[in-house]
């Protein structure tokens, strides 16, 4: 079992109390690298979610002074940085990613708290420069109301930081529901909020299976904002369930990122960018390249260079400093990757790396969902891995002839989260960026989001933005006061 000074208990947190609530059973948190149990957390449900929402609604009756919000946000950022090694260890143990990535995730999470601490002046109020119809007009950004925050397992700390920091900055009390696979980082973060002095009721946490918790969040009248990161499937479900109650929604959903490399690109820089982008968290990120479009003239050189780099990656336990790629989070994710690769091979793709895992290699192992990094070429549109995000360490290379074809194929998906273009021609870079339907575009870089800039999806990849001033205003409702 995991022992950590950051986790004196592994319970829910409601109205300032660490609690099992009404849970009659527990959920076991498993280390995906070893199959060992790390902790038991209470399987809380509808009654506890109602209590958590009630606690949040009660404290919101009295707004928090802005200066106090700023101090808490700064305090959380400093605590995360001070404990980044240990936070990184918790992330690695429950998620599987290499420890250095867990530390980097903690630094990234801290960045959201410090960034939003510095953005409170955007909340206004703003007075229009001259009277209109004899009245003075003032625009306020009021807190949206109680905000429910639902987060996935792939960045168990950062995905929550992106939501809690702007929510508290905006003056919203929150109810947090982390993934049942990775609740420990969220529990440790709530403990930090408690330590820096965020008063009881402003941050509440319920652990448990998603159905009953989600249903209360969607239907309870006091929840005015639902901020969700996860799959497009569940995002659509939340849209349906909240529609009758007209709640604000921010949805950060799935991607199917195109990574386009033109003949004139710096080939080795593009390969290095692909390595950093594709293999972070073992390929289990929403922004990682899913379809690698390479122009015909450099196709062979690019795929050989990529295959050579990929074959150097070391797969193993994330706590081993030599590890580049940890295990996939669970059997279901492993089987999806396996299905995508075998479907592609069956339909004529070629594998340029050691070997794709076969069912015979893997089915006798209950734990340790280690998938070997794989490079495939000859990918065609009828293959599953071009249509859905693979969420695993697979580089799927697709040949293209010209710019128009690259753009058309990049956009041939219902998703539109991140996209990348590599070219020596700056005008072409800008032209392609303007035409690919993605909320985040990298030109000659595979970098993902940053606290200072808005990030979010087009098409079925989501609604709303996280990060930047837009990320703060998501948690606000605008009120205009005409005062005569
Ligand atoms: P998921 O299955 O949709 O789960 C996400 C969260 O929703 C988890 O906390 C989950 O709880 C909860 N959930 C599931 N069913 C629910 C329901 N009926 N009501 C309320 N909550 C419910 O997604 P995932 O597999 O964890 O995460 C991977 C997906 O997230 C990928 O598609 C990835 O692209 C996307 N993602 C997007 C972004 C972005 O910024 N756009 C960032 C990261 C990940 P349990 O885990 O307890 O089941």
Short mmCIF file of C-alpha atoms and ligand atoms in Angstrom, two decimals:
data_model
loop_
_atom_site.label_atom_id
_atom_site.label_comp_id
_atom_site.label_asym_id
_atom_site.label_seq_id
_atom_site.Cartn_x
_atom_site.Cartn_y
_atom_site.Cartn_z
CA UNK A 1 0.00 0.00 0.00
CA UNK A 2 1.16 3.53 -0.75
CA UNK A 3 2.27 5.67 2.16
CA UNK A 4 2.91 9.33 1.52
CA UNK A 5 3.12 12.44 3.70
CA UNK A 6 0.80 14.06 1.15
CA UNK A 7 -1.86 11.42 1.74
CA UNK A 8 -2.55 11.14 5.46
CA UNK A 9 -5.89 9.64 4.43
CA UNK A 10 -7.56 8.49 1.22
CA UNK A 11 -11.10 9.69 1.74
CA UNK A 12 -13.61 12.07 0.24
CA UNK A 13 -13.66 15.68 1.44
CA UNK A 14 -16.97 17.39 2.14
CA UNK A 15 -17.58 20.65 4.01
CA UNK A 16 -14.02 20.60 5.36
CA UNK A 17 -14.25 17.02 6.69
CA UNK A 18 -12.37 14.01 5.37
CA UNK A 19 -15.07 11.40 5.13
CA UNK A 20 -16.22 8.03 3.83
CA UNK A 21 -19.68 9.57 3.53
CA UNK A 22 -22.36 6.97 3.04
CA UNK A 23 -20.04 4.61 1.15
CA UNK A 24 -20.75 0.98 1.89
CA UNK A 25 -17.75 -0.29 -0.05
CA UNK A 26 -14.36 0.83 -1.27
CA UNK A 27 -12.60 1.00 -4.63
CA UNK A 28 -9.05 -0.28 -4.86
CA UNK A 29 -6.54 1.98 -6.60
CA UNK A 30 -4.08 -0.19 -8.52
CA UNK A 31 -0.52 0.50 -9.66
CA UNK A 32 -0.79 -0.18 -13.41
CA UNK A 33 2.88 -1.19 -13.61
CA UNK A 34 2.66 -3.96 -11.02
CA UNK A 35 -0.97 -4.71 -10.30
CA UNK A 36 -0.33 -3.99 -6.62
CA UNK A 37 -3.03 -2.22 -4.63
CA UNK A 38 -2.04 1.32 -3.64
CA UNK A 39 -5.03 2.43 -1.59
CA UNK A 40 -8.69 1.92 -0.83
CA UNK A 41 -10.99 4.89 -1.40
CA UNK A 42 -14.66 5.05 -0.46
CA UNK A 43 -17.12 4.34 -3.26
CA UNK A 44 -19.27 7.39 -2.63
CA UNK A 45 -22.55 7.94 -4.42
CA UNK A 46 -25.61 10.09 -4.88
CA UNK A 47 -26.17 11.06 -1.21
CA UNK A 48 -22.56 12.18 -0.75
CA UNK A 49 -22.62 14.14 -3.99
CA UNK A 50 -25.77 15.91 -2.80
CA UNK A 51 -24.03 16.74 0.50
CA UNK A 52 -20.96 18.06 -1.32
CA UNK A 53 -23.09 20.26 -3.60
CA UNK A 54 -25.03 21.51 -0.54
CA UNK A 55 -21.78 22.46 1.22
CA UNK A 56 -20.56 24.32 -1.85
CA UNK A 57 -23.86 26.14 -2.33
CA UNK A 58 -23.93 27.28 1.31
CA UNK A 59 -20.49 28.90 1.25
CA UNK A 60 -21.22 30.69 -2.02
CA UNK A 61 -23.84 32.79 -0.25
CA UNK A 62 -20.90 34.92 1.00
CA UNK A 63 -18.41 35.90 -1.77
CA UNK A 64 -14.71 35.46 -1.08
CA UNK A 65 -12.56 38.60 -1.12
CA UNK A 66 -10.43 38.70 -4.27
CA UNK A 67 -7.17 39.27 -2.36
CA UNK A 68 -7.78 36.12 -0.36
CA UNK A 69 -8.37 34.06 -3.50
CA UNK A 70 -5.08 35.35 -4.90
CA UNK A 71 -3.17 34.35 -1.75
CA UNK A 72 -4.59 30.83 -1.75
CA UNK A 73 -3.82 30.27 -5.43
CA UNK A 74 -0.24 31.41 -4.91
CA UNK A 75 0.03 29.22 -1.82
CA UNK A 76 -1.17 26.14 -3.71
CA UNK A 77 1.30 26.78 -6.52
CA UNK A 78 4.19 27.10 -4.06
CA UNK A 79 3.17 23.93 -2.19
CA UNK A 80 2.96 21.92 -5.40
CA UNK A 81 6.43 23.05 -6.44
CA UNK A 82 7.85 22.36 -2.98
CA UNK A 83 6.47 18.81 -3.09
CA UNK A 84 6.88 18.10 -6.79
CA UNK A 85 8.98 14.97 -6.25
CA UNK A 86 6.35 13.40 -4.02
CA UNK A 87 3.41 14.57 -6.12
CA UNK A 88 5.27 13.14 -9.12
CA UNK A 89 5.65 9.82 -7.28
CA UNK A 90 1.91 9.64 -6.51
CA UNK A 91 1.09 10.40 -10.16
CA UNK A 92 3.51 7.73 -11.37
CA UNK A 93 2.28 5.10 -8.95
CA UNK A 94 -1.39 5.51 -9.82
CA UNK A 95 -1.04 6.38 -13.52
CA UNK A 96 2.14 4.59 -14.64
CA UNK A 97 3.92 7.44 -16.47
CA UNK A 98 7.67 7.93 -15.88
CA UNK A 99 8.47 9.76 -12.65
CA UNK A 100 10.11 12.67 -14.48
CA UNK A 101 6.81 13.15 -16.35
CA UNK A 102 4.94 13.06 -13.02
CA UNK A 103 7.22 15.83 -11.77
CA UNK A 104 6.72 17.81 -15.00
CA UNK A 105 2.96 17.37 -14.63
CA UNK A 106 3.18 18.79 -11.09
CA UNK A 107 5.10 21.83 -12.35
CA UNK A 108 2.54 22.28 -15.11
CA UNK A 109 -0.30 22.04 -12.55
CA UNK A 110 1.43 24.62 -10.32
CA UNK A 111 1.60 26.94 -13.34
CA UNK A 112 -2.21 27.12 -13.52
CA UNK A 113 -2.46 28.27 -9.89
CA UNK A 114 0.20 30.96 -10.26
CA UNK A 115 -1.16 32.10 -13.65
CA UNK A 116 -4.75 32.52 -12.45
CA UNK A 117 -3.55 34.23 -9.25
CA UNK A 118 -2.27 36.97 -11.56
CA UNK A 119 -5.43 37.28 -13.67
CA UNK A 120 -8.01 38.37 -11.12
CA UNK A 121 -8.03 41.93 -12.46
CA UNK A 122 -9.90 40.59 -15.50
CA UNK A 123 -12.94 40.04 -13.30
CA UNK A 124 -13.60 43.77 -13.40
CA UNK A 125 -15.99 45.44 -12.95
CA UNK A 126 -15.70 47.48 -16.12
CA UNK A 127 -17.57 50.80 -16.37
CA UNK A 128 -18.52 51.96 -19.89
CA UNK A 129 -16.75 55.26 -20.61
CA UNK A 130 -19.87 57.38 -21.05
CA UNK A 131 -23.45 57.30 -19.77
CA UNK A 132 -25.99 55.65 -22.08
CA UNK A 133 -29.69 56.54 -21.85
CA UNK A 134 -28.85 58.61 -18.80
CA UNK A 135 -27.45 55.64 -16.87
CA UNK A 136 -24.01 54.47 -15.82
CA UNK A 137 -23.33 51.02 -17.28
CA UNK A 138 -21.16 48.53 -15.38
CA UNK A 139 -20.18 45.04 -16.51
CA UNK A 140 -19.48 42.50 -13.80
CA UNK A 141 -18.09 38.99 -14.10
CA UNK A 142 -19.94 37.20 -11.32
CA UNK A 143 -19.07 33.63 -10.26
CA UNK A 144 -20.99 31.12 -12.41
CA UNK A 145 -22.17 29.24 -9.29
CA UNK A 146 -21.27 25.86 -7.86
CA UNK A 147 -18.94 24.18 -10.37
CA UNK A 148 -18.65 20.40 -10.74
CA UNK A 149 -15.26 19.30 -12.06
CA UNK A 150 -14.93 15.84 -13.64
CA UNK A 151 -11.44 14.71 -14.66
CA UNK A 152 -9.76 11.74 -16.39
CA UNK A 153 -6.86 9.49 -15.38
CA UNK A 154 -4.24 10.53 -17.95
CA UNK A 155 -3.13 13.72 -16.13
CA UNK A 156 -4.66 13.12 -12.72
CA UNK A 157 -3.24 16.30 -11.19
CA UNK A 158 -2.95 18.74 -14.09
CA UNK A 159 -6.46 18.20 -15.52
CA UNK A 160 -7.85 19.10 -12.11
CA UNK A 161 -5.51 22.07 -11.60
CA UNK A 162 -6.72 23.52 -14.92
CA UNK A 163 -10.23 23.59 -13.49
CA UNK A 164 -9.86 24.24 -9.74
CA UNK A 165 -7.53 27.22 -10.20
CA UNK A 166 -9.82 29.29 -12.48
CA UNK A 167 -12.95 28.17 -10.60
CA UNK A 168 -11.64 29.42 -7.25
CA UNK A 169 -10.19 32.50 -8.92
CA UNK A 170 -13.65 33.31 -10.30
CA UNK A 171 -15.21 32.76 -6.87
CA UNK A 172 -16.91 29.42 -7.54
CA UNK A 173 -17.05 26.68 -4.90
CA UNK A 174 -16.32 23.29 -6.45
CA UNK A 175 -17.29 19.63 -6.28
CA UNK A 176 -14.53 17.43 -7.69
CA UNK A 177 -15.02 13.97 -9.15
CA UNK A 178 -11.69 12.42 -10.22
CA UNK A 179 -11.36 9.22 -12.23
CA UNK A 180 -11.84 6.18 -10.04
CA UNK A 181 -8.58 4.85 -11.55
CA UNK A 182 -6.49 7.78 -10.25
CA UNK A 183 -8.15 9.55 -7.30
CA UNK A 184 -4.98 9.88 -5.18
CA UNK A 185 -3.48 12.93 -6.89
CA UNK A 186 -6.83 14.71 -6.50
CA UNK A 187 -7.03 13.79 -2.82
CA UNK A 188 -3.48 15.08 -2.29
CA UNK A 189 -4.36 18.32 -4.10
CA UNK A 190 -7.46 18.88 -1.92
CA UNK A 191 -5.24 18.34 1.13
CA UNK A 192 -2.98 21.13 -0.15
CA UNK A 193 -5.97 23.44 -0.54
CA UNK A 194 -6.94 22.66 3.04
CA UNK A 195 -3.37 23.34 4.26
CA UNK A 196 -3.12 26.71 2.55
CA UNK A 197 -6.33 27.77 4.28
CA UNK A 198 -9.11 27.47 1.69
CA UNK A 199 -12.12 27.43 4.04
CA UNK A 200 -14.46 24.46 4.45
CA UNK A 201 -16.99 24.02 1.65
CA UNK A 202 -15.09 25.79 -1.13
CA UNK A 203 -13.50 22.59 -2.37
CA UNK A 204 -15.32 19.27 -1.99
CA UNK A 205 -14.26 15.90 -3.33
CA UNK A 206 -16.31 12.78 -3.99
CA UNK A 207 -14.64 9.52 -5.02
CA UNK A 208 -16.53 6.69 -6.62
CA UNK A 209 -18.06 5.11 -9.67
CA UNK A 210 -19.19 7.77 -12.14
CA UNK A 211 -22.85 6.97 -12.81
CA UNK A 212 -24.58 8.01 -9.55
CA UNK A 213 -22.21 10.96 -8.96
CA UNK A 214 -22.63 12.19 -12.55
CA UNK A 215 -26.41 11.93 -12.41
CA UNK A 216 -26.64 14.15 -9.31
CA UNK A 217 -24.17 16.66 -10.78
CA UNK A 218 -26.22 16.91 -13.98
CA UNK A 219 -29.60 17.28 -12.31
CA UNK A 220 -28.96 19.20 -9.06
CA UNK A 221 -30.24 22.78 -9.48
CA UNK A 222 -27.39 24.31 -7.43
CA UNK A 223 -24.72 23.10 -9.86
CA UNK A 224 -24.58 25.85 -12.49
CA UNK A 225 -21.38 24.82 -14.25
CA UNK A 226 -20.00 21.43 -15.25
CA UNK A 227 -16.41 21.34 -16.43
CA UNK A 228 -15.50 17.96 -17.85
CA UNK A 229 -12.38 16.46 -19.40
CA UNK A 230 -12.66 13.01 -20.90
CA UNK A 231 -14.06 11.12 -23.83
CA UNK A 232 -16.39 12.55 -26.45
CA UNK A 233 -18.82 9.73 -25.63
CA UNK A 234 -19.23 10.83 -21.99
CA UNK A 235 -19.14 14.52 -22.98
CA UNK A 236 -22.18 13.97 -25.20
CA UNK A 237 -23.93 12.16 -22.36
CA UNK A 238 -23.34 15.13 -20.06
CA UNK A 239 -24.68 17.51 -22.74
CA UNK A 240 -27.89 15.48 -22.89
CA UNK A 241 -28.27 15.15 -19.14
CA UNK A 242 -27.62 18.82 -18.35
CA UNK A 243 -29.73 20.20 -21.23
CA UNK A 244 -33.04 20.15 -19.32
CA UNK A 245 -31.40 22.27 -16.60
CA UNK A 246 -29.57 24.71 -18.96
CA UNK A 247 -26.23 24.45 -17.16
CA UNK A 248 -23.00 25.98 -18.39
CA UNK A 249 -20.71 23.31 -19.77
CA UNK A 250 -17.02 23.26 -20.59
CA UNK A 251 -16.08 20.07 -22.41
CA UNK A 252 -12.49 19.05 -23.13
CA UNK A 253 -12.97 15.90 -25.18
CA UNK A 254 -11.12 13.44 -27.34
CA UNK A 255 -8.81 14.20 -30.27
CA UNK A 256 -7.42 12.57 -33.40
CA UNK A 257 -4.45 14.86 -33.97
CA UNK A 258 -2.94 15.22 -37.46
CA UNK A 259 0.86 15.71 -37.56
CA UNK A 260 1.75 16.91 -41.07
CA UNK A 261 5.35 16.83 -42.29
CA UNK A 262 6.09 18.46 -45.67
CA UNK A 263 9.04 17.57 -47.92
CA UNK A 264 10.82 20.82 -47.05
CA UNK A 265 10.66 20.32 -43.26
CA UNK A 266 13.72 19.82 -41.08
CA UNK A 267 13.23 16.07 -40.98
CA UNK A 268 15.22 15.33 -37.84
CA UNK A 269 13.65 18.20 -35.91
CA UNK A 270 10.23 16.86 -36.95
CA UNK A 271 11.13 13.36 -35.76
CA UNK A 272 12.33 14.71 -32.41
CA UNK A 273 9.14 16.76 -32.04
CA UNK A 274 7.11 13.65 -32.83
CA UNK A 275 8.97 11.62 -30.20
CA UNK A 276 8.26 14.20 -27.48
CA UNK A 277 4.66 14.72 -28.55
CA UNK A 278 3.66 11.15 -29.29
CA UNK A 279 5.23 9.25 -26.42
CA UNK A 280 4.40 11.51 -23.47
CA UNK A 281 2.29 9.44 -21.06
CA UNK A 282 2.89 6.47 -23.36
CA UNK A 283 0.74 8.04 -26.08
CA UNK A 284 -2.24 8.41 -23.74
CA UNK A 285 -2.79 12.14 -24.26
CA UNK A 286 -5.57 13.97 -26.05
CA UNK A 287 -3.08 16.18 -27.95
CA UNK A 288 -0.69 13.48 -29.10
CA UNK A 289 -0.24 12.88 -32.82
CA UNK A 290 -2.60 10.13 -33.94
CA UNK A 291 -2.23 10.37 -37.72
CA UNK A 292 1.25 11.21 -39.00
CA UNK A 293 0.94 12.56 -42.56
CA UNK A 294 4.30 12.56 -44.36
CA UNK A 295 4.79 13.97 -47.86
CA UNK A 296 5.86 11.36 -50.38
CA UNK A 297 9.34 12.85 -51.07
CA UNK A 298 10.61 12.22 -47.52
CA UNK A 299 8.38 9.29 -46.58
CA UNK A 300 11.06 6.60 -46.46
CA UNK A 301 13.69 8.72 -44.74
CA UNK A 302 11.18 9.96 -42.17
CA UNK A 303 9.78 6.54 -41.31
CA UNK A 304 13.25 5.00 -41.04
CA UNK A 305 14.43 7.81 -38.76
CA UNK A 306 11.28 7.52 -36.64
CA UNK A 307 11.56 3.75 -36.41
CA UNK A 308 15.18 4.02 -35.35
CA UNK A 309 14.38 6.51 -32.57
CA UNK A 310 11.33 4.54 -31.45
CA UNK A 311 13.33 1.32 -31.16
CA UNK A 312 15.58 3.06 -28.59
CA UNK A 313 12.69 3.72 -26.19
CA UNK A 314 12.71 1.77 -22.95
CA UNK A 315 9.43 0.47 -21.66
CA UNK A 316 9.10 -0.29 -17.95
CA UNK A 317 8.02 0.73 -14.48
CA UNK A 318 7.73 4.53 -14.30
CA UNK A 319 9.71 4.64 -11.05
CA UNK A 320 12.78 3.26 -12.86
CA UNK A 321 14.76 6.33 -14.04
CA UNK A 322 15.70 4.49 -17.25
CA UNK A 323 12.04 4.17 -18.29
CA UNK A 324 10.77 6.25 -21.23
CA UNK A 325 7.33 4.67 -21.43
CA UNK A 326 5.29 3.16 -18.62
CA UNK A 327 2.38 0.76 -18.85
CA UNK A 328 -0.96 1.66 -20.37
CA UNK A 329 -3.50 2.46 -17.67
CA UNK A 330 -5.52 -0.75 -17.85
CA UNK A 331 -6.56 -3.75 -19.87
CA UNK A 332 -9.27 -1.91 -21.80
CA UNK A 333 -6.83 0.70 -23.13
CA UNK A 334 -4.27 -2.02 -23.93
CA UNK A 335 -6.88 -3.99 -25.89
CA UNK A 336 -7.91 -0.93 -27.88
CA UNK A 337 -4.30 -0.35 -28.98
CA UNK A 338 -3.94 -4.02 -29.80
CA UNK A 339 -7.17 -3.91 -31.83
CA UNK A 340 -6.04 -0.84 -33.80
CA UNK A 341 -2.67 -2.37 -34.65
CA UNK A 342 -4.01 -5.77 -35.64
CA UNK A 343 -6.75 -4.14 -37.76
CA UNK A 344 -4.12 -2.07 -39.59
CA UNK A 345 -1.83 -5.06 -40.15
CA UNK A 346 -4.75 -7.13 -41.42
CA UNK A 347 -5.63 -4.39 -43.92
CA UNK A 348 -2.10 -4.14 -45.32
CA UNK A 349 -0.06 -1.86 -43.04
CA UNK A 350 3.59 -2.73 -42.40
CA UNK A 351 5.24 -2.71 -38.97
CA UNK A 352 8.75 -1.18 -38.90
CA UNK A 353 9.56 -1.81 -35.25
CA UNK A 354 10.32 -4.91 -33.22
CA UNK A 355 6.90 -6.45 -33.16
CA UNK A 356 3.34 -5.68 -32.43
CA UNK A 357 2.13 -7.44 -29.29
CA UNK A 358 0.04 -10.44 -30.10
CA UNK A 359 -2.75 -11.71 -27.96
CA UNK A 360 -0.65 -14.81 -27.17
CA UNK A 361 2.11 -12.58 -25.70
CA UNK A 362 -0.21 -10.56 -23.57
CA UNK A 363 -3.35 -12.41 -22.58
CA UNK A 364 -1.75 -14.51 -19.86
CA UNK A 365 -0.58 -11.38 -18.02
CA UNK A 366 -3.20 -9.78 -15.83
CA UNK A 367 -1.00 -6.82 -14.95
CA UNK A 368 1.67 -4.78 -16.58
CA UNK A 369 -0.09 -3.51 -19.67
CA UNK A 370 3.18 -2.64 -21.39
CA UNK A 371 2.70 -2.06 -25.10
CA UNK A 372 5.86 -1.91 -27.23
CA UNK A 373 6.30 1.38 -29.10
CA UNK A 374 5.31 0.65 -32.67
CA UNK A 375 5.75 2.34 -36.06
CA UNK A 376 3.32 1.42 -38.84
CA UNK A 377 3.37 2.54 -42.47
CA UNK A 378 0.96 2.07 -45.33
CA UNK A 379 -1.93 3.41 -43.25
CA UNK A 380 -5.15 3.93 -45.22
CA UNK A 381 -8.44 5.65 -44.33
CA UNK A 382 -10.29 2.34 -43.86
CA UNK A 383 -8.16 1.47 -40.82
CA UNK A 384 -9.59 2.03 -37.32
CA UNK A 385 -6.56 3.98 -36.11
CA UNK A 386 -7.27 6.79 -38.56
CA UNK A 387 -10.85 7.15 -37.34
CA UNK A 388 -10.49 6.95 -33.54
CA UNK A 389 -7.74 8.08 -31.18
CA UNK A 390 -5.52 5.10 -30.45
CA UNK A 391 -4.34 6.36 -27.03
CA UNK A 392 -1.17 4.29 -27.08
CA UNK A 393 2.45 4.28 -28.29
CA UNK A 394 1.74 3.76 -31.98
CA UNK A 395 3.11 5.95 -34.79
CA UNK A 396 0.77 5.55 -37.77
CA UNK A 397 2.38 7.00 -40.91
CA UNK A 398 0.18 8.07 -43.84
CA UNK A 399 1.69 9.20 -47.17
CA UNK A 400 0.34 12.31 -48.93
CA UNK A 401 1.12 14.08 -52.20
CA UNK A 402 0.32 17.79 -51.77
CA UNK A 403 -0.92 20.49 -49.40
CA UNK A 404 -4.57 20.27 -50.45
CA UNK A 405 -4.65 16.53 -49.82
CA UNK A 406 -2.94 16.91 -46.41
CA UNK A 407 -5.50 19.51 -45.29
CA UNK A 408 -8.48 17.54 -46.56
CA UNK A 409 -7.35 14.34 -44.86
CA UNK A 410 -6.36 16.10 -41.63
CA UNK A 411 -9.92 17.49 -41.44
CA UNK A 412 -11.56 14.18 -42.33
CA UNK A 413 -12.55 13.39 -38.74
CA UNK A 414 -15.27 14.57 -36.35
CA UNK A 415 -12.51 15.64 -33.92
CA UNK A 416 -10.59 18.92 -33.85
CA UNK A 417 -8.40 19.26 -30.78
CA UNK A 418 -4.70 19.56 -31.70
CA UNK A 419 -2.82 19.53 -35.00
CA UNK A 420 0.78 20.09 -36.08
CA UNK A 421 2.48 21.17 -39.28
CA UNK A 422 6.19 20.96 -40.12
CA UNK A 423 7.52 22.99 -43.05
CA UNK A 424 10.39 25.37 -43.88
CA UNK A 425 7.90 27.72 -45.58
CA UNK A 426 6.42 30.11 -42.96
CA UNK A 427 3.57 31.13 -45.27
CA UNK A 428 2.58 27.55 -45.81
CA UNK A 429 2.72 26.97 -42.05
CA UNK A 430 0.25 29.82 -41.46
CA UNK A 431 -1.94 28.80 -44.41
CA UNK A 432 -2.26 25.22 -43.21
CA UNK A 433 -2.86 26.33 -39.59
CA UNK A 434 -5.75 28.51 -40.78
CA UNK A 435 -7.30 25.60 -42.66
CA UNK A 436 -6.99 22.71 -40.24
CA UNK A 437 -9.95 22.58 -37.92
CA UNK A 438 -8.14 22.20 -34.59
CA UNK A 439 -8.31 24.39 -31.50
CA UNK A 440 -4.55 24.09 -30.95
CA UNK A 441 -2.01 24.15 -33.79
CA UNK A 442 1.77 23.80 -33.56
CA UNK A 443 3.91 25.04 -36.47
CA UNK A 444 7.31 23.32 -36.35
CA UNK A 445 6.61 22.36 -32.74
CA UNK A 446 4.78 19.49 -31.11
CA UNK A 447 4.13 21.39 -27.91
CA UNK A 448 0.80 21.08 -26.13
CA UNK A 449 -1.13 23.61 -24.03
CA UNK A 450 0.24 26.13 -21.52
CA UNK A 451 -1.54 27.97 -18.66
CA UNK A 452 -1.13 31.36 -20.37
CA UNK A 453 -3.08 30.52 -23.56
CA UNK A 454 -6.61 29.27 -24.16
CA UNK A 455 -6.84 25.62 -25.13
CA UNK A 456 -9.81 23.57 -26.29
CA UNK A 457 -11.42 21.74 -29.14
CA UNK A 458 -13.27 22.46 -32.35
CA UNK A 459 -15.99 20.13 -33.67
CA UNK A 460 -16.61 17.12 -31.41
CA UNK A 461 -13.46 17.76 -29.38
CA UNK A 462 -15.27 20.11 -27.08
CA UNK A 463 -16.81 23.36 -26.00
CA UNK A 464 -15.13 26.18 -24.12
CA UNK A 465 -11.49 26.84 -23.29
CA UNK A 466 -9.08 26.11 -20.45
CA UNK A 467 -6.10 28.34 -19.73
CA UNK A 468 -5.68 31.99 -20.62
CA UNK A 469 -8.18 34.66 -19.65
CA UNK A 470 -10.85 32.69 -21.53
CA UNK A 471 -10.32 29.85 -19.08
CA UNK A 472 -11.10 32.21 -16.18
CA UNK A 473 -14.19 33.67 -17.83
CA UNK A 474 -15.62 30.15 -18.38
CA UNK A 475 -16.35 30.15 -14.65
CA UNK A 476 -18.03 33.58 -14.71
CA UNK A 477 -21.42 34.84 -15.75
CA UNK A 478 -21.59 38.33 -17.11
CA UNK A 479 -23.96 40.74 -15.42
CA UNK A 480 -24.64 44.21 -16.84
CA UNK A 481 -25.93 46.87 -14.42
CA UNK A 482 -27.47 50.09 -15.81
CA UNK A 483 -27.54 52.50 -12.85
CA UNK A 484 -29.53 55.80 -13.05
P1 LIG B 1 -13.93 9.08 -19.75
O1 LIG B 1 -14.21 7.63 -19.68
O2 LIG B 1 -14.86 9.94 -20.51
O3 LIG B 1 -13.84 9.56 -18.22
C1 LIG B 1 -13.53 10.88 -17.86
C2 LIG B 1 -14.14 11.18 -16.51
O4 LIG B 1 -15.56 11.10 -16.61
C3 LIG B 1 -13.75 10.18 -15.42
O5 LIG B 1 -13.70 10.83 -14.17
C4 LIG B 1 -14.92 9.21 -15.45
O6 LIG B 1 -15.05 8.49 -14.24
C5 LIG B 1 -16.06 10.18 -15.64
N1 LIG B 1 -17.28 9.59 -16.15
C6 LIG B 1 -17.46 8.46 -16.88
N2 LIG B 1 -18.78 8.26 -17.11
C7 LIG B 1 -19.44 9.29 -16.52
C8 LIG B 1 -20.82 9.64 -16.40
N3 LIG B 1 -21.79 8.89 -16.91
N4 LIG B 1 -21.13 10.76 -15.71
C9 LIG B 1 -20.16 11.53 -15.15
N5 LIG B 1 -18.84 11.24 -15.23
C10 LIG B 1 -18.49 10.14 -15.91
O7 LIG B 1 -12.50 9.38 -20.32
P2 LIG B 1 -11.12 8.71 -19.92
O8 LIG B 1 -11.02 7.39 -20.59
O9 LIG B 1 -10.94 8.77 -18.45
O10 LIG B 1 -10.07 9.74 -20.54
C11 LIG B 1 -9.58 9.63 -21.82
C12 LIG B 1 -10.30 10.59 -22.75
O11 LIG B 1 -10.13 11.92 -22.27
C13 LIG B 1 -9.70 10.59 -24.14
O12 LIG B 1 -10.73 10.62 -25.08
C14 LIG B 1 -8.89 11.88 -24.19
O13 LIG B 1 -8.69 12.39 -25.48
C15 LIG B 1 -9.73 12.77 -23.35
N6 LIG B 1 -8.95 13.89 -22.82
C16 LIG B 1 -9.19 15.13 -23.32
C17 LIG B 1 -8.45 16.21 -22.88
C18 LIG B 1 -8.69 17.59 -23.41
O14 LIG B 1 -8.11 18.54 -22.87
N7 LIG B 1 -9.51 17.76 -24.43
C19 LIG B 1 -7.46 16.02 -21.92
C20 LIG B 1 -7.24 14.74 -21.42
C21 LIG B 1 -8.01 13.68 -21.88
P3 LIG B 1 -14.33 7.07 -14.03
O15 LIG B 1 -12.91 7.21 -14.54
O16 LIG B 1 -14.39 6.89 -12.58
O17 LIG B 1 -15.07 6.09 -14.84
#
